[in-house]
PDB file of C-alpha atoms and ligand atoms in Angstrom:
ATOM      1  CA  MET A 247    -134.358  18.564 -11.807  1.00 58.00           C
ATOM      2  CA  SER A 248    -131.339  20.776 -11.260  1.00 72.00           C
ATOM      3  CA  GLU A 249    -131.280  24.298 -12.570  1.00 89.00           C
ATOM      4  CA  LEU A 250    -129.701  24.752 -15.968  1.00 93.00           C
ATOM      5  CA  LYS A 251    -126.834  27.167 -16.455  1.00 96.00           C
ATOM      6  CA  TYR A 252    -126.422  29.159 -19.624  1.00 97.00           C
ATOM      7  CA  CYS A 253    -123.139  29.083 -21.468  1.00 98.00           C
ATOM      8  CA  GLN A 254    -121.762  32.629 -21.285  1.00 98.00           C
ATOM      9  CA  GLY A 255    -120.103  32.443 -24.697  1.00 98.00           C
ATOM     10  CA  PRO A 256    -121.266  35.495 -26.681  1.00 98.00           C
ATOM     11  CA  ASP A 257    -121.437  33.479 -29.914  1.00 98.00           C
ATOM     12  CA  CYS A 258    -122.579  30.123 -28.526  1.00 98.00           C
ATOM     13  CA  HIS A 259    -125.888  30.334 -30.386  1.00 98.00           C
ATOM     14  CA  THR A 260    -124.163  30.902 -33.723  1.00 98.00           C
ATOM     15  CA  TYR A 261    -122.400  27.532 -33.810  1.00 97.00           C
ATOM     16  CA  ASN A 262    -124.364  25.074 -35.885  1.00 96.00           C
ATOM     17  CA  THR A 263    -124.464  21.858 -33.898  1.00 96.00           C
ATOM     18  CA  LYS A 264    -127.463  19.540 -33.706  1.00 96.00           C
ATOM     19  CA  ASP A 265    -127.851  19.982 -29.949  1.00 95.00           C
ATOM     20  CA  ARG A 266    -128.197  23.770 -30.343  1.00 96.00           C
ATOM     21  CA  LEU A 267    -130.962  23.550 -32.964  1.00 97.00           C
ATOM     22  CA  LYS A 268    -134.301  23.621 -31.150  1.00 96.00           C
ATOM     23  CA  GLY A 269    -137.932  24.412 -31.722  1.00 95.00           C
ATOM     24  CA  MET A 270    -140.796  23.250 -33.882  1.00 95.00           C
ATOM     25  CA  LYS A 271    -140.521  22.751 -37.605  1.00 94.00           C
ATOM     26  CA  GLY A 272    -140.779  26.134 -39.269  1.00 95.00           C
ATOM     27  CA  SER A 273    -139.575  28.020 -36.213  1.00 96.00           C
ATOM     28  CA  LYS A 274    -136.307  26.314 -35.333  1.00 97.00           C
ATOM     29  CA  THR A 275    -133.478  28.395 -33.898  1.00 97.00           C
ATOM     30  CA  TYR A 276    -129.900  27.783 -32.880  1.00 97.00           C
ATOM     31  CA  GLN A 277    -129.760  28.459 -29.159  1.00 97.00           C
ATOM     32  CA  THR A 278    -127.218  29.120 -26.455  1.00 98.00           C
ATOM     33  CA  ARG A 279    -126.310  25.837 -24.769  1.00 97.00           C
ATOM     34  CA  ARG A 280    -127.808  25.122 -21.353  1.00 96.00           C
ATOM     35  CA  ARG A 281    -126.353  22.508 -19.060  1.00 94.00           C
ATOM     36  CA  SER A 282    -126.783  21.425 -15.454  1.00 94.00           C
ATOM     37  CA  ASN A 283    -122.999  21.371 -15.292  1.00 92.00           C
ATOM     38  CA  LEU A 284    -120.769  23.434 -17.566  1.00 92.00           C
ATOM     39  CA  LEU A 285    -117.375  21.804 -18.006  1.00 90.00           C
ATOM     40  CA  TRP A 286    -115.427  25.028 -18.629  1.00 92.00           C
ATOM     41  CA  ARG A 287    -116.525  27.139 -15.651  1.00 92.00           C
ATOM     42  CA  GLU A 288    -119.145  29.400 -17.232  1.00 96.00           C
ATOM     43  CA  PHE A 289    -118.790  27.963 -20.716  1.00 97.00           C
ATOM     44  CA  CYS A 290    -119.834  24.857 -22.645  1.00 97.00           C
ATOM     45  CA  ASP A 291    -116.472  24.386 -24.361  1.00 96.00           C
ATOM     46  CA  THR A 292    -113.112  26.032 -25.008  1.00 97.00           C
ATOM     47  CA  ARG A 293    -114.361  27.846 -28.106  1.00 97.00           C
ATOM     48  CA  CYS A 294    -116.977  29.725 -26.071  1.00 98.00           C
ATOM     49  CA  TYR A 295    -114.417  30.256 -23.302  1.00 97.00           C
ATOM     50  CA  ASN A 296    -112.004  31.823 -25.796  1.00 97.00           C
ATOM     51  CA  ASP A 297    -114.770  33.855 -27.465  1.00 98.00           C
ATOM     52  CA  TRP A 298    -115.599  35.439 -24.132  1.00 98.00           C
ATOM     53  CA  PHE A 299    -111.998  36.348 -23.442  1.00 97.00           C
ATOM     54  CA  GLU A 300    -111.579  37.741 -26.949  1.00 97.00           C
ATOM     55  CA  GLU A 301    -114.636  39.968 -26.380  1.00 97.00           C
ATOM     56  CA  TYR A 302    -114.227  40.943 -22.737  1.00 97.00           C
ATOM     57  CA  GLY A 303    -110.717  39.969 -21.606  1.00 97.00           C
ATOM     58  CA  THR A 304    -109.123  43.399 -21.787  1.00 97.00           C
ATOM     59  CA  ARG A 305    -112.001  45.017 -19.910  1.00 97.00           C
ATOM     60  CA  ALA A 306    -111.944  42.254 -17.312  1.00 97.00           C
ATOM     61  CA  VAL A 307    -108.223  42.764 -16.668  1.00 97.00           C
ATOM     62  CA  ASP A 308    -108.758  46.528 -16.377  1.00 97.00           C
ATOM     63  CA  HIS A 309    -111.676  45.946 -14.024  1.00 97.00           C
ATOM     64  CA  PHE A 310    -109.965  43.515 -11.662  1.00 96.00           C
ATOM     65  CA  GLY A 311    -106.560  45.163 -11.724  1.00 96.00           C
ATOM     66  CA  ARG A 312    -103.948  45.317 -14.419  1.00 97.00           C
ATOM     67  CA  LEU A 313    -100.454  44.147 -13.483  1.00 96.00           C
ATOM     68  CA  LYS A 314     -98.175  47.146 -13.855  1.00 96.00           C
ATOM     69  CA  GLU A 315     -94.864  45.814 -12.631  1.00 97.00           C
ATOM     70  CA  VAL A 316     -92.864  42.623 -12.750  1.00 97.00           C
ATOM     71  CA  LYS A 317     -93.653  40.092 -10.037  1.00 95.00           C
ATOM     72  CA  HIS A 318     -90.792  38.131  -8.496  1.00 94.00           C
ATOM     73  CA  LEU A 319     -90.630  34.584  -7.244  1.00 94.00           C
ATOM     74  CA  THR A 320     -87.727  34.696  -4.802  1.00 95.00           C
ATOM     75  CA  GLU A 321     -85.627  31.852  -3.452  1.00 95.00           C
ATOM     76  CA  ASP A 322     -87.438  32.268  -0.128  1.00 95.00           C
ATOM     77  CA  SER A 323     -90.793  31.550  -1.738  1.00 94.00           C
ATOM     78  CA  ALA A 324     -89.785  29.065  -4.432  1.00 96.00           C
ATOM     79  CA  TRP A 325     -90.298  25.842  -2.450  1.00 96.00           C
ATOM     80  CA  VAL A 326     -92.737  23.362  -3.950  1.00 96.00           C
ATOM     81  CA  LYS A 327     -93.819  19.966  -2.644  1.00 96.00           C
ATOM     82  CA  ARG A 328     -93.060  17.022  -4.863  1.00 96.00           C
ATOM     83  CA  TYR A 329     -93.025  13.282  -4.712  1.00 92.00           C
ATOM     84  CA  ARG A 330     -91.404  10.565  -6.768  1.00 90.00           C
ATOM     85  CA  TRP A 331     -91.340   6.831  -6.967  1.00 85.00           C
ATOM     86  CA  ASP A 332     -87.964   5.216  -6.476  1.00 74.00           C
ATOM     87  CA  TYR A 333     -88.479   1.484  -6.100  1.00 69.00           C
ATOM     88  CA  GLU A 334     -84.870   0.655  -5.263  1.00 72.00           C
ATOM     89  CA  ARG A 335     -84.528   3.141  -2.418  1.00 69.00           C
ATOM     90  CA  HIS A 336     -87.997   3.258  -0.872  1.00 65.00           C
ATOM     91  CA  ASN A 337     -89.531  -0.208  -1.216  1.00 71.00           C
ATOM     92  CA  GLY A 338     -92.280   1.010  -3.510  1.00 73.00           C
ATOM     93  CA  GLU A 339     -93.294   3.867  -1.202  1.00 81.00           C
ATOM     94  CA  PRO A 340     -93.405   7.383  -2.675  1.00 86.00           C
ATOM     95  CA  GLU A 341     -90.608   9.687  -1.570  1.00 90.00           C
ATOM     96  CA  HIS A 342     -91.837  13.154  -0.604  1.00 93.00           C
ATOM     97  CA  TYR A 343     -89.542  16.133  -0.802  1.00 95.00           C
ATOM     98  CA  TYR A 344     -89.317  19.865  -1.112  1.00 96.00           C
ATOM     99  CA  LEU A 345     -87.782  21.323  -4.248  1.00 97.00           C
ATOM    100  CA  ASN A 346     -86.627  24.896  -4.553  1.00 97.00           C
ATOM    101  CA  LYS A 347     -87.542  25.936  -8.091  1.00 96.00           C
ATOM    102  CA  ILE A 348     -84.684  28.452  -8.231  1.00 97.00           C
ATOM    103  CA  THR A 349     -81.765  26.853  -6.414  1.00 97.00           C
ATOM    104  CA  LYS A 350     -82.872  23.250  -7.202  1.00 97.00           C
ATOM    105  CA  GLU A 351     -82.087  22.345  -3.591  1.00 97.00           C
ATOM    106  CA  GLN A 352     -84.083  19.399  -2.288  1.00 97.00           C
ATOM    107  CA  ARG A 353     -85.097  18.704   1.302  1.00 96.00           C
ATOM    108  CA  PRO A 354     -86.868  15.610   2.595  1.00 94.00           C
ATOM    109  CA  LEU A 355     -90.519  15.777   3.656  1.00 94.00           C
ATOM    110  CA  THR A 356     -92.623  13.325   5.594  1.00 93.00           C
ATOM    111  CA  GLU A 357     -95.892  12.228   4.030  1.00 92.00           C
ATOM    112  CA  ASP A 358     -97.779  14.096   6.781  1.00 95.00           C
ATOM    113  CA  GLN A 359     -95.899  17.305   5.991  1.00 95.00           C
ATOM    114  CA  TYR A 360     -96.613  16.764   2.303  1.00 95.00           C
ATOM    115  CA  ASN A 361    -100.359  16.441   2.987  1.00 95.00           C
ATOM    116  CA  ASP A 362    -100.472  19.350   5.460  1.00 95.00           C
ATOM    117  CA  SER A 363    -101.446  22.370   3.359  1.00 92.00           C
ATOM    118  CA  THR A 364    -100.314  24.746   6.133  1.00 94.00           C
ATOM    119  CA  TYR A 365     -96.816  23.289   6.290  1.00 93.00           C
ATOM    120  CA  THR A 366     -94.419  25.263   4.136  1.00 92.00           C
ATOM    121  CA  LEU A 367     -90.796  26.289   3.899  1.00 92.00           C
ATOM    122  CA  ASN A 368     -91.756  29.441   2.046  1.00 92.00           C
ATOM    123  CA  THR A 369     -91.006  32.592   4.011  1.00 89.00           C
ATOM    124  CA  GLY A 370     -91.367  35.159   1.229  1.00 71.00           C
ATOM    125  CA  GLU A 371     -94.562  36.405  -0.333  1.00 60.00           C
TER     126      GLU A 371
HETATM  127 ZN1  LIG B 248    -121.184  27.780 -25.476  1.00 87.83          ZN
END
């Protein structure tokens, strides 16, 4: 049997669902959910995920580094890989291309280039 993970939601045990209510008659308690696989990273659902961020989010940002200036996506680093289906022009084959998110320029890509995670037109950060 795989090891169970505990939902990290600080209020998980306070939500009254049948699956959280455990124990013998007379000593039942609502308990933190345990799962072999938590669907929301460390949490059982989005409510617990949001509860955690509400409680600890500010401290977590301060701990890992607060952004203190605007970040820029430049034209040199705005290329993204895309594909589209154009049945008239490509006989049912997907057409791969680069799109610059700022200039909207498009450049053709081969399927191999599309699948190669090291292949990029981006030269900026
Ligand atoms: Zn939970």
